[in-house]
PDB file of C-alpha atoms in Angstrom:
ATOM      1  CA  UNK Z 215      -6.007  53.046   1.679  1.00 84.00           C
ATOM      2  CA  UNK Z 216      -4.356  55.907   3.484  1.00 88.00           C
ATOM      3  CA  UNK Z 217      -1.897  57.040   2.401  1.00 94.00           C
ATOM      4  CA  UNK Z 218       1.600  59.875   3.739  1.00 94.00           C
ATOM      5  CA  UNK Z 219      -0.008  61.949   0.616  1.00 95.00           C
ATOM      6  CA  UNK Z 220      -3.563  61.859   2.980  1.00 94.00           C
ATOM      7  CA  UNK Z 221      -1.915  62.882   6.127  1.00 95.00           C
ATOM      8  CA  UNK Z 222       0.101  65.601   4.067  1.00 96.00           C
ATOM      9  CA  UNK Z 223      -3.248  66.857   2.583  1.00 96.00           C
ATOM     10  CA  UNK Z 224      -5.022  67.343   5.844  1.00 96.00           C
ATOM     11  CA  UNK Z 225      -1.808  69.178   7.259  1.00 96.00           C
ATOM     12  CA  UNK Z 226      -1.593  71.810   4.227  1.00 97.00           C
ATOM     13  CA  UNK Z 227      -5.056  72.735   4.063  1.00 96.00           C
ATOM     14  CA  UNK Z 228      -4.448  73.930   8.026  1.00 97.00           C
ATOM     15  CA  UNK Z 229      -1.208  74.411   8.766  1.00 96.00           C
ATOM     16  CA  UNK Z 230      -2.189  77.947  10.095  1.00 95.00           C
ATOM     17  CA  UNK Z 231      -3.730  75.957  12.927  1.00 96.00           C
ATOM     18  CA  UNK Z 232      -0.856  73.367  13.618  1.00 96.00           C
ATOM     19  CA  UNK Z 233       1.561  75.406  16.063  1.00 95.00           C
ATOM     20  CA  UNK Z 234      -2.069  76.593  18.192  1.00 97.00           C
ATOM     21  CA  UNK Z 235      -1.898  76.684  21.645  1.00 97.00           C
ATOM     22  CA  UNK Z 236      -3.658  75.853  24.468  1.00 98.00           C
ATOM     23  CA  UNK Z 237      -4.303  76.637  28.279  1.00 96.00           C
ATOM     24  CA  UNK Z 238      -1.906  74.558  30.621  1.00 98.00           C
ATOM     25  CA  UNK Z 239      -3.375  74.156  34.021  1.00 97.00           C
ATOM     26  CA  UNK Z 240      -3.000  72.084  37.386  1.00 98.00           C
ATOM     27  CA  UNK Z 241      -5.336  69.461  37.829  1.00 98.00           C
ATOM     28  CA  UNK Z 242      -4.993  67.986  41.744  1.00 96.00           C
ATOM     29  CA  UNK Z 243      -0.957  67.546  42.206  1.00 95.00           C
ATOM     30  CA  UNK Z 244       0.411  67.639  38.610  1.00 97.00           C
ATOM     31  CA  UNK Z 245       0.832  70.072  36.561  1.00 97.00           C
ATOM     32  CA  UNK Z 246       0.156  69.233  32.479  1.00 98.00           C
ATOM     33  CA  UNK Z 247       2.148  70.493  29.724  1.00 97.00           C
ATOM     34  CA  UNK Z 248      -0.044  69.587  27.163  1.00 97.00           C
ATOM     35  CA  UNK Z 249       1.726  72.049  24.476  1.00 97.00           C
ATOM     36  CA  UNK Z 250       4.965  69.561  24.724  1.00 95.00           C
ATOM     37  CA  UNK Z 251       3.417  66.574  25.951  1.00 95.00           C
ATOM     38  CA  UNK Z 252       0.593  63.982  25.616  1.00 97.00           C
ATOM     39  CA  UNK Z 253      -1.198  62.938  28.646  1.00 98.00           C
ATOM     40  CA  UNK Z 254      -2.943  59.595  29.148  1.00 98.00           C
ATOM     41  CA  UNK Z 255      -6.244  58.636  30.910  1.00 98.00           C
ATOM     42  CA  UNK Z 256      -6.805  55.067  31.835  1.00 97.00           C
ATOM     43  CA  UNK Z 257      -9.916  52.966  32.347  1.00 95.00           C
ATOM     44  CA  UNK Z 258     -11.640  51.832  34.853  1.00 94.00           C
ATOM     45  CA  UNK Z 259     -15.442  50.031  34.016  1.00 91.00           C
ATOM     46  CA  UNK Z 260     -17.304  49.188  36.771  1.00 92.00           C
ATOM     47  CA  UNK Z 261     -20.090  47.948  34.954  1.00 79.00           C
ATOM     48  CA  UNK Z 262     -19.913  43.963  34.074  1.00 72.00           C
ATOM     49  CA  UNK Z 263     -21.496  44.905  30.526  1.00 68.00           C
ATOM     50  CA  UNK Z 264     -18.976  47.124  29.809  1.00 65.00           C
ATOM     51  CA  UNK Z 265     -17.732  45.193  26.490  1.00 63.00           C
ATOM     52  CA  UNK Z 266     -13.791  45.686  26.919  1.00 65.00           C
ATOM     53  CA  UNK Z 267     -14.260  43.194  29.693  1.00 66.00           C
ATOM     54  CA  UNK Z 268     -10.149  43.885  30.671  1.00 73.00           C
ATOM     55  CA  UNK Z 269     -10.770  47.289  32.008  1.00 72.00           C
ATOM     56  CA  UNK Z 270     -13.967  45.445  34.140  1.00 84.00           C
ATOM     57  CA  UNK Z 271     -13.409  45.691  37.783  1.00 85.00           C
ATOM     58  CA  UNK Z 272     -16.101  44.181  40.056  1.00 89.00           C
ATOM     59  CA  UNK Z 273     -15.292  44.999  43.665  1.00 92.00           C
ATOM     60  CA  UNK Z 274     -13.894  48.257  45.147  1.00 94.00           C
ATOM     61  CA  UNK Z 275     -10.664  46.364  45.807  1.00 96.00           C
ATOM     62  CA  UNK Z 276      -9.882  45.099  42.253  1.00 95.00           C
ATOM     63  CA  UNK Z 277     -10.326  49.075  41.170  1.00 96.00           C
ATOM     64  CA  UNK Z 278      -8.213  50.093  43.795  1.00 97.00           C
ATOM     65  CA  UNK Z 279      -5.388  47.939  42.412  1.00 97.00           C
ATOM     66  CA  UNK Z 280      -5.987  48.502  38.955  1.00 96.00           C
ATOM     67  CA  UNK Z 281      -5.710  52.244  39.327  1.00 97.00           C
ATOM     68  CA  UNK Z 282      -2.512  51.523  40.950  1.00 98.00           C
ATOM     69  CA  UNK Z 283      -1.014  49.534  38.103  1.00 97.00           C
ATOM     70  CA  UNK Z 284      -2.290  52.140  35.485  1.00 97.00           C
ATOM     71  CA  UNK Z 285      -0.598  54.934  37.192  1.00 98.00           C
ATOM     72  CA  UNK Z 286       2.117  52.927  37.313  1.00 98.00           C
ATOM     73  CA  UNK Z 287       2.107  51.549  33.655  1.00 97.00           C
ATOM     74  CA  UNK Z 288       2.182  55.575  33.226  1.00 97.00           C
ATOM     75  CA  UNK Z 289      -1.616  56.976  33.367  1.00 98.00           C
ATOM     76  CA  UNK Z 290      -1.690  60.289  34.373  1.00 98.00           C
ATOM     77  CA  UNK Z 291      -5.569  60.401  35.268  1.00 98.00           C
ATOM     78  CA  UNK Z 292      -7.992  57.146  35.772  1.00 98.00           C
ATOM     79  CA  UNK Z 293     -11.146  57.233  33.960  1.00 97.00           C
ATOM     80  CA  UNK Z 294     -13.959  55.216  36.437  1.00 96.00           C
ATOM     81  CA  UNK Z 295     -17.060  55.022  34.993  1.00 90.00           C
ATOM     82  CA  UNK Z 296     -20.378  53.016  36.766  1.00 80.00           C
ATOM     83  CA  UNK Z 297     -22.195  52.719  33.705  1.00 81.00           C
ATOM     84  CA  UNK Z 298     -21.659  51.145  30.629  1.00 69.00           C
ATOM     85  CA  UNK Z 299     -22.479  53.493  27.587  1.00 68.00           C
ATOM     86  CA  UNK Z 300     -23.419  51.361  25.177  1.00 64.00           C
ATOM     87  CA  UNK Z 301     -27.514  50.974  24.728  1.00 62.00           C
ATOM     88  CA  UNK Z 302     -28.979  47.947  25.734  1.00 64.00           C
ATOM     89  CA  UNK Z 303     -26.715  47.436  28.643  1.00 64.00           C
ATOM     90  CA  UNK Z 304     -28.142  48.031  32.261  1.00 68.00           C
ATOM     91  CA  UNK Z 305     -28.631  51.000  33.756  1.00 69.00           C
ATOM     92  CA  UNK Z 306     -26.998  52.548  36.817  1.00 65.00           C
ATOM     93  CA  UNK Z 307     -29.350  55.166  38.885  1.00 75.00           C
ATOM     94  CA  UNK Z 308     -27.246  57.580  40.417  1.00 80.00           C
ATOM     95  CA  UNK Z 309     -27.461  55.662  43.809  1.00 83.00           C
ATOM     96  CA  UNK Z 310     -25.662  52.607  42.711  1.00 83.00           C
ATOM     97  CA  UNK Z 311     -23.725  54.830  40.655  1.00 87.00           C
ATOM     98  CA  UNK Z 312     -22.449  56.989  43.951  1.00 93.00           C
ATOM     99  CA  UNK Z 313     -22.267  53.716  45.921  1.00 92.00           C
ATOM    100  CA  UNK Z 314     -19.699  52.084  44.308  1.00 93.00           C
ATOM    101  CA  UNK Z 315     -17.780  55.560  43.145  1.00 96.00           C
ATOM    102  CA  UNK Z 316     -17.287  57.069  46.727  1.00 97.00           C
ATOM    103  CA  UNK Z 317     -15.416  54.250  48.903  1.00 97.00           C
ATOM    104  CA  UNK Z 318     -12.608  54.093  45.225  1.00 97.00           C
ATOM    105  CA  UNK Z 319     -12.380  58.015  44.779  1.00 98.00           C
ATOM    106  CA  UNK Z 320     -11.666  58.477  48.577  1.00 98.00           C
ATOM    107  CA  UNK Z 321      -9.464  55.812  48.665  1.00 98.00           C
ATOM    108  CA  UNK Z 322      -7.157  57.132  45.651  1.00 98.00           C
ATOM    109  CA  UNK Z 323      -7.386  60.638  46.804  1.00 98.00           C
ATOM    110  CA  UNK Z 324      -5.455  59.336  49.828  1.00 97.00           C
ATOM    111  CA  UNK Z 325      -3.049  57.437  47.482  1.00 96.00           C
ATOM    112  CA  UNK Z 326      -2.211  60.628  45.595  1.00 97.00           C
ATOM    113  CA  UNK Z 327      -3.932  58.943  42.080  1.00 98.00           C
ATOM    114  CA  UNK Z 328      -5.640  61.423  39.863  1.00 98.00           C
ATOM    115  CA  UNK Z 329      -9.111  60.372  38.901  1.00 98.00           C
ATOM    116  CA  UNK Z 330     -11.980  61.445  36.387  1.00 98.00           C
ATOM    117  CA  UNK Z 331     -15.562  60.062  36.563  1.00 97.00           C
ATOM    118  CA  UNK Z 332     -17.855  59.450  33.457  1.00 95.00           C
ATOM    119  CA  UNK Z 333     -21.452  60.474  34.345  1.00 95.00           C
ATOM    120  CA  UNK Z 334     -24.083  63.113  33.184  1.00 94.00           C
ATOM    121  CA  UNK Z 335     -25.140  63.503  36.258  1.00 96.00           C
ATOM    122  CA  UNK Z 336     -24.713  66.822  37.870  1.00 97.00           C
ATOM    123  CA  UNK Z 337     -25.844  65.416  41.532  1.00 96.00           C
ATOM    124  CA  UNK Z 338     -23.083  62.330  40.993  1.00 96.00           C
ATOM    125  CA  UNK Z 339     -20.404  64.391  39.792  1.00 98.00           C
ATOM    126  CA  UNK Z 340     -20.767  66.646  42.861  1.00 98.00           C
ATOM    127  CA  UNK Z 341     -20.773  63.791  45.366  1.00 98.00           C
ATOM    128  CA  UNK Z 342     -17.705  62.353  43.507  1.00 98.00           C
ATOM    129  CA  UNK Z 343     -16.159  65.803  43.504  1.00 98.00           C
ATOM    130  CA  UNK Z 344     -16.363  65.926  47.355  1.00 98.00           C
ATOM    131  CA  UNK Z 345     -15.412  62.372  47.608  1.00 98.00           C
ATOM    132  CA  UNK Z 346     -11.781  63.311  45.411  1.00 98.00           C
ATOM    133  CA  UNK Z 347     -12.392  63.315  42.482  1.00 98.00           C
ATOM    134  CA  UNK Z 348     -10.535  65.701  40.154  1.00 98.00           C
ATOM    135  CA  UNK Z 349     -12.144  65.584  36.337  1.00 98.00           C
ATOM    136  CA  UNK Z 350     -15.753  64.877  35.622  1.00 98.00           C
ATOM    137  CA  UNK Z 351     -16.023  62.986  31.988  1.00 97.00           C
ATOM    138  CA  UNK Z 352     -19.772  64.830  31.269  1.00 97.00           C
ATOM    139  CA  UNK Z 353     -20.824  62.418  28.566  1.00 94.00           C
ATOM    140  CA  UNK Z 354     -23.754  64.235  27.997  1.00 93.00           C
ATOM    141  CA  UNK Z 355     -25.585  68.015  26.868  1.00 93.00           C
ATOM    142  CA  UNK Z 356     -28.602  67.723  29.542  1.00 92.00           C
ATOM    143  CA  UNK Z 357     -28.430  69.832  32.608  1.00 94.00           C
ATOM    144  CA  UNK Z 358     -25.065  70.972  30.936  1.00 97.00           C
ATOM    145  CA  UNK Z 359     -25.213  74.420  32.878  1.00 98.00           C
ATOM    146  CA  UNK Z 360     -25.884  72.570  36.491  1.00 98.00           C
ATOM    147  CA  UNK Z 361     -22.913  70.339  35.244  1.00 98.00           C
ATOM    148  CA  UNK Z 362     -20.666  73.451  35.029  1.00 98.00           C
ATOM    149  CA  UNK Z 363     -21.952  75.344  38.068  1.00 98.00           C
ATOM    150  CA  UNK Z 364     -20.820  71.847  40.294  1.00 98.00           C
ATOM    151  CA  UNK Z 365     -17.305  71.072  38.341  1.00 98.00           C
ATOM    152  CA  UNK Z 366     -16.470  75.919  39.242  1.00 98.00           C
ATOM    153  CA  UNK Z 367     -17.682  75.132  42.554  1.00 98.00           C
ATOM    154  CA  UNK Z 368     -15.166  72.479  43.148  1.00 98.00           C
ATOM    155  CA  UNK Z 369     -12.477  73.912  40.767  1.00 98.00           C
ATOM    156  CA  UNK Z 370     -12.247  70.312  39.104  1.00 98.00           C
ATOM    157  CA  UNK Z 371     -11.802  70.168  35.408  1.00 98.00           C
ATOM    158  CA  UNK Z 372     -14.408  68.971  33.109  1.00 98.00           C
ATOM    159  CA  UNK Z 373     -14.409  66.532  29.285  1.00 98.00           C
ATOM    160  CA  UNK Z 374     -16.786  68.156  27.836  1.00 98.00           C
ATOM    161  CA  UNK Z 375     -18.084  66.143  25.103  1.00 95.00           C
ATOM    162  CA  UNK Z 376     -20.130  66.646  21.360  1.00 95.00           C
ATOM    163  CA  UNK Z 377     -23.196  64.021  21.763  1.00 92.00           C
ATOM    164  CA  UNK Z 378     -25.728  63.481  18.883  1.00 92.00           C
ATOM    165  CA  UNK Z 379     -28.120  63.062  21.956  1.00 90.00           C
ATOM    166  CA  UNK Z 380     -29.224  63.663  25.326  1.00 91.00           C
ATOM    167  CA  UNK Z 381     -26.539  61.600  26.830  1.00 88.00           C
ATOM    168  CA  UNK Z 382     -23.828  58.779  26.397  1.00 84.00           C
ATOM    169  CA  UNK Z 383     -26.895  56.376  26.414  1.00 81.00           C
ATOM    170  CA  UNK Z 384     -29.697  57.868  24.030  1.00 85.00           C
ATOM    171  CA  UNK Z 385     -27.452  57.758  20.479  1.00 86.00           C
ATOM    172  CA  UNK Z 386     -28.649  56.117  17.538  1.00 86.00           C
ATOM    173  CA  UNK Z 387     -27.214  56.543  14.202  1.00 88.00           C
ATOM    174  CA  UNK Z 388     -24.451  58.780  13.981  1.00 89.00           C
ATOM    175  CA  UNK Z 389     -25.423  61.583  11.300  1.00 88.00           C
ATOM    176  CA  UNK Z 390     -21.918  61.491   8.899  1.00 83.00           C
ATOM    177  CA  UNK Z 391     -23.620  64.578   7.156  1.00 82.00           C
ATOM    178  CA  UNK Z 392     -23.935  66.735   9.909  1.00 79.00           C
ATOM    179  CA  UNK Z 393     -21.776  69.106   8.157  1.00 74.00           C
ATOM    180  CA  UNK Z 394     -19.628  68.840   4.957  1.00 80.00           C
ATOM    181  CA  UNK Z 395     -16.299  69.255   6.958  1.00 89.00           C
ATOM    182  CA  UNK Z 396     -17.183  67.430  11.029  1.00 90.00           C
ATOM    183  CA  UNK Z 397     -14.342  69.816  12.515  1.00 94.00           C
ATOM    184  CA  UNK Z 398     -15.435  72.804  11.712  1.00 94.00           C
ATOM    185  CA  UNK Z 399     -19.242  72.137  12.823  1.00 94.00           C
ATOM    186  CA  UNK Z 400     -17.369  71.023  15.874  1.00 95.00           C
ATOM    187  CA  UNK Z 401     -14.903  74.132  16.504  1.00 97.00           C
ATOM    188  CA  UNK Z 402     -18.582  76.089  16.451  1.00 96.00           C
ATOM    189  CA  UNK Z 403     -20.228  73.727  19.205  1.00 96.00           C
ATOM    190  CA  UNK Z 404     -17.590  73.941  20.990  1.00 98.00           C
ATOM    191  CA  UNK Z 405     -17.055  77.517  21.284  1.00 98.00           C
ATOM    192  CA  UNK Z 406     -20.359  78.198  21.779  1.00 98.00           C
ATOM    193  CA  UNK Z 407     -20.229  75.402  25.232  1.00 98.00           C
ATOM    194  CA  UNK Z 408     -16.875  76.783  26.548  1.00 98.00           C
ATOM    195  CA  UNK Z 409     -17.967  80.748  26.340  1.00 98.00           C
ATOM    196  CA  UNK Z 410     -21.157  79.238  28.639  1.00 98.00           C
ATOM    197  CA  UNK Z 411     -18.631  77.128  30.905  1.00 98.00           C
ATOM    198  CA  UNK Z 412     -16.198  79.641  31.091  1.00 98.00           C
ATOM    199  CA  UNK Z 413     -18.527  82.398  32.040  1.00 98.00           C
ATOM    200  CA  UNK Z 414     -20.114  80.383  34.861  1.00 98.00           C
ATOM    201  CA  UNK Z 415     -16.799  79.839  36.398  1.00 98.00           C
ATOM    202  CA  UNK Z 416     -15.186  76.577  34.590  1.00 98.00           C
ATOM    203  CA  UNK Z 417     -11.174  77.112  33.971  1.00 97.00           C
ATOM    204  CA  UNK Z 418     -10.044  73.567  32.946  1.00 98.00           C
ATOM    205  CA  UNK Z 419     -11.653  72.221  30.166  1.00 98.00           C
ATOM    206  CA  UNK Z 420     -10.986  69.768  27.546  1.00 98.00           C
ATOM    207  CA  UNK Z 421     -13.433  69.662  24.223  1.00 98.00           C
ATOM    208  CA  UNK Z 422     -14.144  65.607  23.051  1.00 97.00           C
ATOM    209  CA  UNK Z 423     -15.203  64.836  19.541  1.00 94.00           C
ATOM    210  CA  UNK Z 424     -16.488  61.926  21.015  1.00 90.00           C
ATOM    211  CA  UNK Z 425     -14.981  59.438  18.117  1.00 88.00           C
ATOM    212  CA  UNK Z 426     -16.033  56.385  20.665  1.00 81.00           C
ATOM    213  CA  UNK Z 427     -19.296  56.262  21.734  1.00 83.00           C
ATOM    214  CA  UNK Z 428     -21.495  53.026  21.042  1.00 80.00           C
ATOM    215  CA  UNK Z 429     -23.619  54.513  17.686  1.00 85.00           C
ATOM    216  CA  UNK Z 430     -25.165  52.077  16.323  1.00 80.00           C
ATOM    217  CA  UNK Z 431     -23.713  52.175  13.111  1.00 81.00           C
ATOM    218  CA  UNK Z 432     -20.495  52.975  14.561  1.00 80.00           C
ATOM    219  CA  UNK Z 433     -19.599  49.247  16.166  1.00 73.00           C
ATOM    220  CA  UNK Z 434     -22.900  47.507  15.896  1.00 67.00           C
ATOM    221  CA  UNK Z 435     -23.542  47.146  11.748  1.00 74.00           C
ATOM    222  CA  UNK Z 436     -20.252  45.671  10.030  1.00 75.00           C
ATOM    223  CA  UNK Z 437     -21.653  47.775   7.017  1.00 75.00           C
ATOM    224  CA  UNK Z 438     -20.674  50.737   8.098  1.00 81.00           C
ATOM    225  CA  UNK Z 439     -16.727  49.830   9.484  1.00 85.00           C
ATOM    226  CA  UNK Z 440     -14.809  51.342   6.642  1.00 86.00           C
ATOM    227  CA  UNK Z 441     -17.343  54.687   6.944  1.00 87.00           C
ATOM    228  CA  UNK Z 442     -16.871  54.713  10.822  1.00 88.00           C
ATOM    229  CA  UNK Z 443     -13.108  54.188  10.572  1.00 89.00           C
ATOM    230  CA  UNK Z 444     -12.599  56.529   7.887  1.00 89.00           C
ATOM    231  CA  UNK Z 445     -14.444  59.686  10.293  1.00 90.00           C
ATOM    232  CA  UNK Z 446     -12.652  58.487  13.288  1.00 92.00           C
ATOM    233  CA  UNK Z 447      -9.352  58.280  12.094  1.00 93.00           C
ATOM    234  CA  UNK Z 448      -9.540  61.360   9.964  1.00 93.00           C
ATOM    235  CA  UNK Z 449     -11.055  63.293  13.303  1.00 93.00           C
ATOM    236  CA  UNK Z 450      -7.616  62.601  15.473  1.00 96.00           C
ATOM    237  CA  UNK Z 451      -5.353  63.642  12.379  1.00 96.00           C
ATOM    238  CA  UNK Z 452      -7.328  67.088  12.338  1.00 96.00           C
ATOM    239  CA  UNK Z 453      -7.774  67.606  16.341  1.00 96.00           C
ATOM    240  CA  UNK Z 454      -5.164  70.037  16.343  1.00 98.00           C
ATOM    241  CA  UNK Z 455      -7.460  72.220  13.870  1.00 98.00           C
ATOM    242  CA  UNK Z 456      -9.699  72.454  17.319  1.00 98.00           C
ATOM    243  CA  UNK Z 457      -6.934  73.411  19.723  1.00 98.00           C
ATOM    244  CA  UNK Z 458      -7.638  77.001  18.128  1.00 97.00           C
ATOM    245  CA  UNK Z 459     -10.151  77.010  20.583  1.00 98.00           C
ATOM    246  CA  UNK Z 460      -7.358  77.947  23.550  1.00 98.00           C
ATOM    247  CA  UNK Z 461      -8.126  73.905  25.368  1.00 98.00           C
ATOM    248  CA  UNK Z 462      -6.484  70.834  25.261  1.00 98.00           C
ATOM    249  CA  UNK Z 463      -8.384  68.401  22.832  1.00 98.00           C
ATOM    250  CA  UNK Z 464      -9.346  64.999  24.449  1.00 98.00           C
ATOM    251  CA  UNK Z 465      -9.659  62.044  22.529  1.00 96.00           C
ATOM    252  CA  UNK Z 466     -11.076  58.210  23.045  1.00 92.00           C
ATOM    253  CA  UNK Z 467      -8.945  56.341  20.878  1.00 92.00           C
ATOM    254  CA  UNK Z 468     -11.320  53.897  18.400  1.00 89.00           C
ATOM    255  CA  UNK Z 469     -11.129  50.230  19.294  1.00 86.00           C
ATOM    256  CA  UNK Z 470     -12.084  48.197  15.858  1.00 82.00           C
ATOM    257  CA  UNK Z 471     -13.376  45.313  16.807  1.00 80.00           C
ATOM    258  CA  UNK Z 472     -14.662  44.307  13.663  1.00 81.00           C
ATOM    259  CA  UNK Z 473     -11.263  44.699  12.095  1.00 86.00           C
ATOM    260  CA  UNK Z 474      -8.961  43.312  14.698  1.00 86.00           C
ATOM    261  CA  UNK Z 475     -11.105  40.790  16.123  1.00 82.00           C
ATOM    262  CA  UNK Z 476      -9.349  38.233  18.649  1.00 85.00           C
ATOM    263  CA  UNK Z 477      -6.285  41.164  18.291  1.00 87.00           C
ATOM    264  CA  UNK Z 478      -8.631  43.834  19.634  1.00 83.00           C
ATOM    265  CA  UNK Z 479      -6.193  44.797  22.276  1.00 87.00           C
ATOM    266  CA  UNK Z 480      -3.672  46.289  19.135  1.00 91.00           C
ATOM    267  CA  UNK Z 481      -6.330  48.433  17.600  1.00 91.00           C
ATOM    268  CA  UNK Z 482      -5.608  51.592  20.465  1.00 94.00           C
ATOM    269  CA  UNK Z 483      -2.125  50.767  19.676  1.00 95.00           C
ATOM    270  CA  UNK Z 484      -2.803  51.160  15.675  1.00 95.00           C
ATOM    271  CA  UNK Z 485      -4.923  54.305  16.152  1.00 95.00           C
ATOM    272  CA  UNK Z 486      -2.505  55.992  18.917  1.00 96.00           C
ATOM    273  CA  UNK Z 487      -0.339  56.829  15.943  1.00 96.00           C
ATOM    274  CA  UNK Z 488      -2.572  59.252  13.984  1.00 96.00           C
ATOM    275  CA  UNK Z 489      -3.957  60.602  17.578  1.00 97.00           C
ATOM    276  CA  UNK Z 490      -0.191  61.634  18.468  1.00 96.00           C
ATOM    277  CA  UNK Z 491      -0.307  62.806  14.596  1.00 96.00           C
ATOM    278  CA  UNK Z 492      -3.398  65.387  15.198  1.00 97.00           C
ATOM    279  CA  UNK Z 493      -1.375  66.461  18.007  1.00 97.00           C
ATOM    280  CA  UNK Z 494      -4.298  65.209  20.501  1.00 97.00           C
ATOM    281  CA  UNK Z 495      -3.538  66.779  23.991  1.00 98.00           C
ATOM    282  CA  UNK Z 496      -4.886  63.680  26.404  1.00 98.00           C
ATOM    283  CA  UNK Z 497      -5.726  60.121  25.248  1.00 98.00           C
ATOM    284  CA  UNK Z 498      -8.832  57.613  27.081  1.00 96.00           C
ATOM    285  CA  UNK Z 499      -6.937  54.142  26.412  1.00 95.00           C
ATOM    286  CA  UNK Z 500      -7.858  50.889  27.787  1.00 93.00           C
ATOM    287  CA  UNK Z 501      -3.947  49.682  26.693  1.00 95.00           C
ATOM    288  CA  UNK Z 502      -2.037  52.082  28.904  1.00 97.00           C
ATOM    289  CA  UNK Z 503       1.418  50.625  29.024  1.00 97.00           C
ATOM    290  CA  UNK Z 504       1.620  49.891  25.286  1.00 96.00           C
ATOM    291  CA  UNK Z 505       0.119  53.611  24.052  1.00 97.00           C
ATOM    292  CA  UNK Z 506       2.482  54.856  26.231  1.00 98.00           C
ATOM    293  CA  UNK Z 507       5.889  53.158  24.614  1.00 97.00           C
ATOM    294  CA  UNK Z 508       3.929  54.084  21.439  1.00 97.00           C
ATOM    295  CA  UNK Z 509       3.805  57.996  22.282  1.00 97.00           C
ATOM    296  CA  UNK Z 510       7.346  57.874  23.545  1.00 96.00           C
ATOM    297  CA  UNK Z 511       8.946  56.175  20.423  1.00 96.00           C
ATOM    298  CA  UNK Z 512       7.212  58.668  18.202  1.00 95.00           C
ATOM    299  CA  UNK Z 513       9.140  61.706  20.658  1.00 92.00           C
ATOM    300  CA  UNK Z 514      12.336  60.275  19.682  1.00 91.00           C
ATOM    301  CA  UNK Z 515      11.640  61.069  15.934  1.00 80.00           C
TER     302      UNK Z 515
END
């Protein structure tokens, strides 16, 4: 069980780290103070395999609306992604994936709504970029350079995320062992990919341990739950550790299915808590509304 004498441990091991901080910048309209506030990113899946079937949209209207309601429930970007991540689902070619992206990113650049779109690729994100778009959510390490040339070009800000693969889409097992302490490998990865993005131009970025992609033993083998849990929840308690790096840490927060089960739509609720704990700058959540009364309670302390 965790325990305060957990949390306590992780803080004095790295307390040097705890008070880092990072670039503030201007993304679109709003400026973010992430070194005195957390920011939210809500979902939008246009994909019908996408399994969190409440965040599913399936017309350009329904998307429309729902980005409405999330910036209104208090999402400061909106996530829209046109592919589901997970493995077996279908794929979207970067035709269909343009199609349905351009008529909803034009449309809420007119309404003043901050979006981000999920793709690896760079000939998508620039079409999106042109189309409004104000974040690209690069869930992948291919063509990474091309990806960074697009997002300086437009001045957009990028998620730039740590993949055990090519892409969202070609993960298998996660590798726990990849190094005896996760943040530390990850602190290296990522400042090697920020001196590259930086030099070719990028300004806003935000580094993603990538706790929630669809591994296969992350959601998909009830064997490895407690294993899975334990490096996800342990990950958001010690972002802060990567905010050395001089950018805001981004963070999916873990949905456990397995755990939660017909309550699913607590678990972001749950796991919000030790993400605001790790002092995680900006937070992916399917549960806007109730992450947000969650962040606020925990400023009142």
């Amino acid at each position: 069980m965790l325990t305060l004498e957990d949390i306590y441990e992780i803080y004095v091991a790295h307390k040097d780290d705890y008070n880092a901080r990072v670039e503030e910048f201007t993304i679109g309209h709003k400026t973010f103070n992430f070194n005195s506030q957390t920011s939210l990113l809500g979902v939008i899946n246009l994909s019908t395999d996408s399994w969190f079937n409440h965040a599913v949209c399936y017309h350009s209207e329904q998307a429309i609306r729902r980005a409405k309601i999330l910036t209104a429930q208090g999402a400061d970007i909106v996530d829209i992604g046109a592919e589901a991540s997970s493995q077996h689902t279908q794929r979207a070619d970067q035709v269909k994936q343009t199609s349905q992206l351009l008529p909803i990113l034009k449309t809420l650049s007119q309404e003043g709504i901050l979006t981000s779109v999920e793709t690896y690729h760079p000939e998508v994100a620039r079409e999106c970029l042109k189309a409004g778009a104000n974040v690209i959510n690069f869930t992948g390490t291919e063509k990474s350079e091309e990806m960074y040339q697009v997002v300086a070009e437009f001045d957009a800000a990028i998620i730039m995320c740590y993949i055990q693969g090519k892409h969202a889409r070609d993960v298998g097992e996660f590798d726990f062992t990849l190094a005896k302490d996760p943040i530390e490998f990850l602190y290296n990865y990522f400042g090697k990919e920020t001196e590259i993005a930086t030099k070719l131009g990028v300004k806003k970025i935000f580094i993603d341990p990538a706790v929630g992609l669809g591994y296969s033993n992350f959601y998909y083998k009830y064997e490895y739950v407690s294993k899975r849990l334990n490096y996800q929840i342990k990950s958001l308690l010690s972002a802060f550790r990567l905010r050395k790096l001089g950018f805001p840490v981004f963070n999916q927060i873990p949905t456990a299915l397995e755990v939660f089960a017909e309550e699913v739509r607590s678990a972001q609720v749950f796991t919000s808590v030790f993400a605001a704990l790790g002092k995680n700058d900006i937070l992916r959540t399917h549960e806007v509304s109730k992450v947000k009364a969650v962040l606020e309670t925990m400023s009142l302390m």
